Short mmCIF file of C-alpha atoms and ligand atoms in Angstrom, two decimals:
data_model
loop_
_atom_site.label_atom_id
_atom_site.label_comp_id
_atom_site.label_asym_id
_atom_site.label_seq_id
_atom_site.Cartn_x
_atom_site.Cartn_y
_atom_site.Cartn_z
CA MET G 1 178.14 148.41 68.93
CA SER G 2 177.21 145.87 71.69
CA VAL G 3 178.96 142.81 70.12
CA LYS G 4 182.51 142.53 68.79
CA LYS G 5 182.96 138.74 68.55
CA ILE G 6 180.33 136.47 67.50
CA ALA G 7 180.04 132.69 67.11
CA VAL G 8 177.78 130.46 64.94
CA LEU G 9 176.81 126.90 65.28
CA THR G 10 174.49 124.29 63.64
CA SER G 11 172.61 121.93 65.85
CA GLY G 12 170.04 119.09 65.91
CA GLY G 13 168.79 117.43 62.77
CA ASP G 14 170.59 119.14 59.84
CA SER G 15 168.75 120.82 57.01
CA GLN G 16 169.50 122.03 53.48
CA GLY G 17 170.24 125.76 53.67
CA MET G 18 172.14 125.50 56.88
CA ASN G 19 175.39 126.18 54.96
CA ALA G 20 173.86 129.14 53.26
CA ALA G 21 172.87 130.48 56.61
CA VAL G 22 176.48 129.93 58.10
CA ARG G 23 177.78 131.80 55.09
CA ALA G 24 175.34 134.65 55.66
CA VAL G 25 176.33 135.02 59.37
CA VAL G 26 179.96 134.92 58.66
CA ARG G 27 180.04 137.30 55.83
CA SER G 28 177.55 139.63 57.25
CA GLY G 29 179.54 139.73 60.49
CA LEU G 30 182.80 140.38 58.73
CA TYR G 31 181.15 143.08 56.55
CA HIS G 32 180.01 144.79 59.81
CA GLY G 33 183.41 144.63 61.23
CA LEU G 34 183.00 141.76 63.63
CA GLU G 35 185.26 138.94 64.54
CA VAL G 36 183.39 135.68 63.52
CA PHE G 37 184.06 132.29 65.02
CA ALA G 38 182.48 128.94 64.15
CA VAL G 39 181.72 126.07 66.56
CA GLN G 40 182.05 122.59 65.33
CA ARG G 41 179.36 120.04 66.10
CA GLY G 42 176.76 122.16 67.65
CA TYR G 43 176.69 122.20 71.50
CA ALA G 44 179.22 119.46 71.68
CA GLY G 45 181.84 121.81 70.14
CA LEU G 46 180.89 124.56 72.70
CA ILE G 47 181.62 122.18 75.51
CA ASN G 48 184.75 120.70 73.90
CA ASP G 49 185.94 124.17 73.06
CA ASP G 50 186.10 123.18 69.34
CA ILE G 51 185.88 126.78 68.08
CA ARG G 52 187.81 128.46 65.11
CA GLU G 53 187.96 131.94 63.70
CA MET G 54 186.44 132.38 60.29
CA ASP G 55 187.36 134.63 57.41
CA LEU G 56 185.63 135.40 54.04
CA ARG G 57 187.20 132.31 52.38
CA SER G 58 186.07 129.87 55.03
CA VAL G 59 182.44 129.83 53.66
CA GLY G 60 183.40 129.86 49.97
CA ASP G 61 181.75 127.38 47.74
CA ILE G 62 179.02 126.22 50.27
CA ILE G 63 175.86 128.14 49.49
CA GLN G 64 174.85 125.29 47.11
CA ARG G 65 175.75 122.42 49.51
CA GLY G 66 173.26 120.34 51.75
CA GLY G 67 174.30 119.30 55.01
CA THR G 68 176.38 121.64 57.38
CA ILE G 69 180.17 122.34 57.08
CA LEU G 70 180.02 122.91 60.89
CA GLN G 71 178.46 119.48 61.42
CA SER G 72 175.86 118.93 64.01
CA ALA G 73 175.41 116.95 67.16
CA ARG G 74 173.03 115.81 69.64
CA CYS G 75 174.73 116.64 72.94
CA LYS G 76 173.20 115.31 76.19
CA GLU G 77 175.85 117.13 78.31
CA PHE G 78 174.54 120.53 77.16
CA MET G 79 171.14 119.63 78.79
CA SER G 80 172.62 120.05 82.12
CA PRO G 81 173.21 123.55 83.76
CA GLU G 82 176.89 122.58 84.25
CA GLY G 83 177.28 121.84 80.55
CA GLN G 84 175.66 125.21 79.55
CA GLN G 85 177.86 127.04 81.78
CA LEU G 86 180.97 125.38 80.49
CA GLY G 87 179.69 126.27 76.88
CA ALA G 88 179.12 129.81 77.96
CA ASP G 89 182.52 130.12 79.66
CA ASN G 90 184.30 128.67 76.58
CA LEU G 91 182.84 131.43 74.61
CA ARG G 92 183.69 134.21 77.18
CA LYS G 93 187.28 133.23 77.63
CA ARG G 94 187.79 134.17 73.91
CA GLY G 95 185.85 137.37 74.31
CA ILE G 96 182.95 135.92 72.26
CA ASP G 97 179.93 137.82 73.40
CA GLY G 98 177.24 136.81 70.86
CA ILE G 99 176.06 133.60 69.19
CA VAL G 100 173.83 132.54 66.27
CA VAL G 101 172.25 129.02 66.84
CA ILE G 102 170.82 127.43 63.64
CA GLY G 103 168.61 124.47 64.45
CA GLY G 104 165.27 123.19 65.48
CA ASP G 105 163.16 123.31 68.69
CA GLY G 106 165.72 121.34 70.75
CA SER G 107 168.52 123.64 69.58
CA TYR G 108 166.27 126.58 70.51
CA GLN G 109 165.98 125.29 74.11
CA GLY G 110 169.77 125.35 74.27
CA ALA G 111 169.86 128.91 72.81
CA ASN G 112 167.45 130.03 75.36
CA LYS G 113 169.76 128.66 78.19
CA LEU G 114 172.79 130.46 76.67
CA SER G 115 170.81 133.66 76.49
CA LYS G 116 169.88 133.43 80.29
CA LEU G 117 173.62 132.84 80.84
CA GLY G 118 174.24 136.38 79.40
CA ILE G 119 175.53 135.47 76.05
CA LYS G 120 173.81 137.54 73.35
CA THR G 121 171.91 134.91 71.44
CA MET G 122 169.92 134.65 68.20
CA GLY G 123 168.16 131.59 66.90
CA ILE G 124 167.60 130.83 63.25
CA PRO G 125 165.07 128.15 62.43
CA GLY G 126 166.92 125.36 60.50
CA THR G 127 164.92 122.24 60.28
CA ILE G 128 163.09 120.34 57.42
CA ASP G 129 160.03 119.79 59.73
CA ASN G 130 158.70 123.50 59.61
CA ASP G 131 157.72 123.02 63.31
CA ILE G 132 159.05 126.30 64.73
CA PRO G 133 156.33 128.86 65.56
CA PHE G 134 156.56 132.59 64.69
CA THR G 135 157.88 131.89 61.38
CA ASP G 136 156.00 130.95 58.15
CA ILE G 137 158.80 128.56 57.16
CA THR G 138 161.94 127.17 58.42
CA ILE G 139 165.28 126.62 56.42
CA GLY G 140 165.25 123.24 54.72
CA PHE G 141 161.49 122.73 54.48
CA ASP G 142 161.19 123.99 50.81
CA THR G 143 163.93 121.51 49.67
CA ALA G 144 162.59 118.65 51.63
CA VAL G 145 159.08 119.06 50.13
CA SER G 146 160.55 119.26 46.74
CA ILE G 147 162.38 116.06 47.27
CA VAL G 148 159.03 114.43 48.36
CA VAL G 149 157.09 115.69 45.40
CA ASP G 150 159.72 114.47 43.08
CA ALA G 151 159.57 111.02 44.71
CA ILE G 152 155.74 110.98 44.51
CA ASN G 153 155.89 111.83 40.77
CA LYS G 154 157.88 108.90 40.10
CA LEU G 155 155.70 106.65 42.26
CA ARG G 156 152.57 107.79 40.47
CA ASP G 157 154.01 106.43 37.12
CA THR G 158 154.64 102.83 38.22
CA MET G 159 151.59 102.57 40.51
CA SER G 160 149.31 103.71 37.56
CA SER G 161 150.88 100.90 35.51
CA HIS G 162 150.02 98.41 38.12
CA GLU G 163 146.86 99.88 39.56
CA ARG G 164 148.26 99.89 42.97
CA SER G 165 148.24 102.31 45.88
CA SER G 166 151.51 103.79 47.10
CA VAL G 167 151.97 104.54 50.76
CA VAL G 168 154.79 107.16 51.21
CA GLU G 169 156.05 107.68 54.60
CA VAL G 170 157.67 111.13 55.08
CA MET G 171 159.56 112.85 57.92
CA GLY G 172 157.64 114.71 60.71
CA ARG G 173 157.61 113.19 64.26
CA HIS G 174 155.25 115.95 65.64
CA CYS G 175 154.59 118.13 62.72
CA GLY G 176 152.66 117.20 59.46
CA ASP G 177 153.69 119.98 57.38
CA ILE G 178 155.98 117.89 55.05
CA ALA G 179 153.25 115.51 54.33
CA LEU G 180 150.60 118.28 54.00
CA TYR G 181 152.56 120.48 51.47
CA ALA G 182 153.97 117.59 49.54
CA GLY G 183 150.76 115.84 49.48
CA LEU G 184 148.95 118.82 48.25
CA ALA G 185 151.51 119.59 45.72
CA SER G 186 151.55 116.16 44.41
CA GLY G 187 147.86 115.52 44.28
CA ALA G 188 147.87 112.60 46.97
CA GLU G 189 144.51 111.33 47.64
CA THR G 190 145.16 110.88 51.44
CA ILE G 191 147.33 112.83 53.75
CA LEU G 192 147.90 111.58 57.25
CA VAL G 193 149.40 113.93 59.81
CA PRO G 194 149.83 113.72 63.58
CA GLU G 195 147.63 116.80 64.12
CA VAL G 196 144.41 115.30 62.56
CA PRO G 197 142.75 111.97 63.50
CA TYR G 198 141.94 109.72 60.69
CA ASP G 199 139.67 106.58 60.02
CA LEU G 200 141.27 103.78 58.18
CA ASN G 201 137.77 102.27 57.29
CA GLU G 202 136.81 105.44 55.70
CA ILE G 203 140.12 105.69 53.77
CA ALA G 204 139.88 102.20 52.39
CA ALA G 205 136.22 102.57 51.41
CA ARG G 206 136.96 105.93 49.56
CA MET G 207 139.94 104.33 47.80
CA ALA G 208 137.86 101.36 46.60
CA THR G 209 135.09 103.75 45.36
CA ASN G 210 137.71 105.72 43.33
CA PHE G 211 139.06 102.59 41.89
CA SER G 212 135.56 101.32 40.84
CA GLN G 213 135.14 104.72 39.16
CA GLY G 214 138.17 104.58 37.02
CA LYS G 215 141.10 105.78 39.17
CA ARG G 216 144.33 103.75 38.40
CA HIS G 217 146.39 104.64 41.49
CA SER G 218 146.14 106.12 44.86
CA ILE G 219 148.85 107.92 46.77
CA ILE G 220 148.70 108.08 50.66
CA VAL G 221 151.29 110.44 52.32
CA VAL G 222 151.85 109.53 55.88
CA ALA G 223 153.97 111.73 58.26
CA GLU G 224 156.07 109.40 60.51
CA GLY G 225 154.38 110.95 63.56
CA ALA G 226 150.92 109.58 62.20
CA GLY G 227 151.94 106.12 61.88
CA LYS G 228 154.31 103.56 60.24
CA GLY G 229 153.93 103.41 56.37
CA GLU G 230 154.11 99.56 56.67
CA ASP G 231 151.21 99.31 59.11
CA ILE G 232 149.02 101.78 57.17
CA ALA G 233 149.52 99.78 53.99
CA ALA G 234 148.64 96.42 55.80
CA GLU G 235 145.57 97.86 57.59
CA ILE G 236 144.30 99.19 54.19
CA MET G 237 144.87 96.26 52.20
CA ARG G 238 143.06 94.15 54.81
CA ARG G 239 139.98 96.39 54.37
CA ASN G 240 140.00 96.40 50.42
CA SER G 241 141.66 94.41 47.78
CA ILE G 242 143.82 96.98 46.29
CA GLU G 243 147.45 96.14 46.32
CA ALA G 244 149.68 98.65 48.11
CA ARG G 245 153.45 99.32 48.13
CA VAL G 246 155.32 101.19 50.79
CA THR G 247 158.15 103.70 50.34
CA VAL G 248 159.94 105.25 53.40
CA LEU G 249 161.73 108.23 52.05
CA GLY G 250 163.87 108.78 55.31
CA HIS G 251 167.05 110.74 55.27
CA ILE G 252 166.86 111.48 51.59
CA GLN G 253 164.66 114.11 52.62
CA ARG G 254 167.40 115.90 54.56
CA GLY G 255 170.00 115.97 51.80
CA GLY G 256 171.14 117.43 48.49
CA ALA G 257 171.27 120.94 47.21
CA PRO G 258 168.92 123.47 48.80
CA THR G 259 166.31 125.16 46.60
CA HIS G 260 166.75 128.73 45.78
CA ASN G 261 164.08 129.63 48.16
CA ASP G 262 166.04 128.00 51.07
CA ARG G 263 169.23 129.67 50.04
CA ILE G 264 167.52 133.20 49.93
CA LEU G 265 165.57 132.55 53.30
CA ALA G 266 168.77 131.34 54.84
CA SER G 267 170.82 134.50 53.56
CA ASN G 268 168.11 136.73 54.75
CA LEU G 269 167.81 135.21 58.19
CA GLY G 270 171.71 134.88 58.74
CA ASP G 271 172.18 138.47 57.86
CA PHE G 272 169.38 139.61 60.10
CA ALA G 273 170.35 137.70 63.05
CA VAL G 274 173.70 139.50 62.81
CA ARG G 275 172.31 142.84 62.46
CA LYS G 276 169.81 142.30 65.43
CA LEU G 277 172.99 141.38 67.53
CA ILE G 278 174.81 144.45 66.51
CA GLU G 279 171.82 146.45 67.50
CA GLY G 280 172.16 144.91 71.00
CA ASP G 281 169.26 142.55 70.70
CA SER G 282 169.41 139.14 72.22
CA GLY G 283 167.30 136.05 73.19
CA LYS G 284 165.28 136.22 70.03
CA SER G 285 164.33 133.83 67.19
CA CYS G 286 164.63 135.15 63.59
CA GLY G 287 161.81 134.39 61.33
CA ILE G 288 159.92 135.55 58.43
CA ILE G 289 156.08 136.27 58.51
CA LYS G 290 154.23 137.51 55.41
CA GLY G 291 157.40 138.57 53.86
CA GLU G 292 158.71 140.59 56.89
CA LEU G 293 161.66 139.71 58.82
CA VAL G 294 160.81 139.38 62.51
CA ALA G 295 162.64 138.66 65.78
CA THR G 296 160.39 137.06 68.54
CA ASP G 297 161.44 136.30 72.04
CA ILE G 298 162.88 132.85 71.97
CA ASN G 299 161.38 132.04 75.40
CA THR G 300 157.80 132.56 73.85
CA VAL G 301 158.79 130.52 70.80
CA VAL G 302 159.95 127.51 72.70
CA ASN G 303 156.81 127.56 74.83
CA SER G 304 154.50 127.80 71.81
CA LYS G 305 153.33 125.23 69.32
CA LYS G 306 153.24 125.85 65.51
CA GLN G 307 149.57 126.15 64.40
CA PHE G 308 148.70 123.49 61.81
CA ASN G 309 147.22 124.89 58.59
CA MET G 310 143.76 123.30 58.52
CA GLU G 311 142.58 125.40 55.56
CA LEU G 312 145.28 123.90 53.40
CA TYR G 313 144.58 120.49 54.81
CA GLU G 314 140.81 120.78 53.84
CA LEU G 315 141.72 122.19 50.48
CA ALA G 316 143.94 119.05 49.86
CA LYS G 317 141.10 116.95 50.77
CA ARG G 318 138.43 118.81 48.50
CA LEU G 319 140.88 118.58 45.48
CA SER G 320 141.83 114.81 45.82
CA GLN G 321 138.58 113.23 45.04
P1 ADP F 401 166.48 119.91 66.85
O1 ADP F 401 167.20 121.26 67.23
O2 ADP F 401 166.57 119.52 65.54
O3 ADP F 401 165.13 119.89 67.52
P2 ADP F 401 167.33 118.13 69.32
O4 ADP F 401 166.04 118.14 69.87
O5 ADP F 401 168.06 116.93 69.04
O6 ADP F 401 167.19 118.80 67.70
O7 ADP F 401 168.10 119.19 70.02
C1 ADP F 401 169.48 119.42 69.64
C2 ADP F 401 170.37 119.75 70.92
O8 ADP F 401 170.04 120.86 71.57
C3 ADP F 401 170.39 118.58 71.94
O9 ADP F 401 171.27 117.58 71.47
C4 ADP F 401 170.81 119.46 73.11
O10 ADP F 401 172.20 119.33 73.00
C5 ADP F 401 170.27 120.75 72.97
N1 ADP F 401 168.97 120.87 73.71
C6 ADP F 401 167.68 120.23 73.56
N2 ADP F 401 166.92 120.57 74.54
C7 ADP F 401 167.66 121.26 75.35
C8 ADP F 401 167.25 121.83 76.67
N3 ADP F 401 166.12 121.55 77.15
N4 ADP F 401 168.21 122.48 77.26
C9 ADP F 401 169.40 122.71 76.67
N5 ADP F 401 169.80 122.14 75.74
C10 ADP F 401 169.00 121.47 74.87
O1 F6P F 402 164.94 117.08 61.79
C1 F6P F 402 163.79 116.66 62.35
C2 F6P F 402 163.73 115.09 61.76
O2 F6P F 402 164.00 115.22 60.38
C3 F6P F 402 162.43 114.44 62.13
O3 F6P F 402 161.49 114.66 61.22
C4 F6P F 402 162.91 113.12 62.15
O4 F6P F 402 162.06 112.20 62.92
C5 F6P F 402 164.14 113.15 62.73
O5 F6P F 402 164.72 114.45 62.43
C6 F6P F 402 165.24 112.07 62.45
O6 F6P F 402 166.56 112.52 62.68
P1 F6P F 402 167.67 111.63 63.17
O7 F6P F 402 167.72 110.41 62.49
O8 F6P F 402 168.86 112.51 62.91
O9 F6P F 402 167.50 111.44 64.66
#
């Protein structure tokens, strides 16, 4: 067995299902006879030596909870080689030889550094943005999309009553997946994402035509990386006479109970990461591609960009007339 003591941490923007992933890492590690430790507040806890041993009960009653019991942090100090060395030293002094990092692309950069310092490291993609390549889906994305779809269902009711358009701003600084999947699932007329340029004249004209042909509402989903909801609404109202209302969903998208899909994904990936460490593997990102659990070189993952699903985008466009 190549690792005997492992640690787990959650880092960066939290996501629903991180707790389920922590539970899986702890319980799978203990099941396989490892000693398992938890680091509080991501890389900040690594630097401050905020590390405690976990037992089976430490992760009881959390599979259904949003947020992360290990808390998260954005830690500037860990960006420096000195910070990274301190973090690795704090693990080593306890005899911890492996770590599972649950987080997004920034957290993966940190995991990559730990791996290069000789700590056996596995990354698990925990972010609502779905912006990690070499996995079909990240932990939290399914729940976030469900929250947005539920909000749009509600907005649709009141927009129809008043014959208005609704501009819904969703999360996604660099990745339009939340907007795309929620937009398609809720029948939005327009989906604006950072990956695809758009023409507000064309959008305003199409909306006016649709209303003249009997549409009673219009839903525009905009990923935050494609523009501010307020600006989009103002620009569209300037071009047609349809009243628009703006809803910024914000951090509501990051909270609440994870869906069963996120819990199952997190359970699978947590267990897989531990088994990979036991096999002696390191420096990998755990993911799921077409139903298969895969481990991809984390260096490759942090240097690649997630491919935007243009087919789904075109489908949403075709069906939204
Ligand atoms: P996310 O993981 O959700 O993308 P961030 O981008 O904020 O979130 O990254 C989380 C943390 O990961 C940062 O606060 C920092 O501690 C660490 N991190 C990010 N980039 C690097 C890097 N290039 N080298 C080392 N650590 C990094
Ligand atoms: O987790 C990623 C993300 O949800 C982005 O879509 C968003 O821009 C960002 O986090 C905001 O996070 P915070 O408010 O924690 O900086």
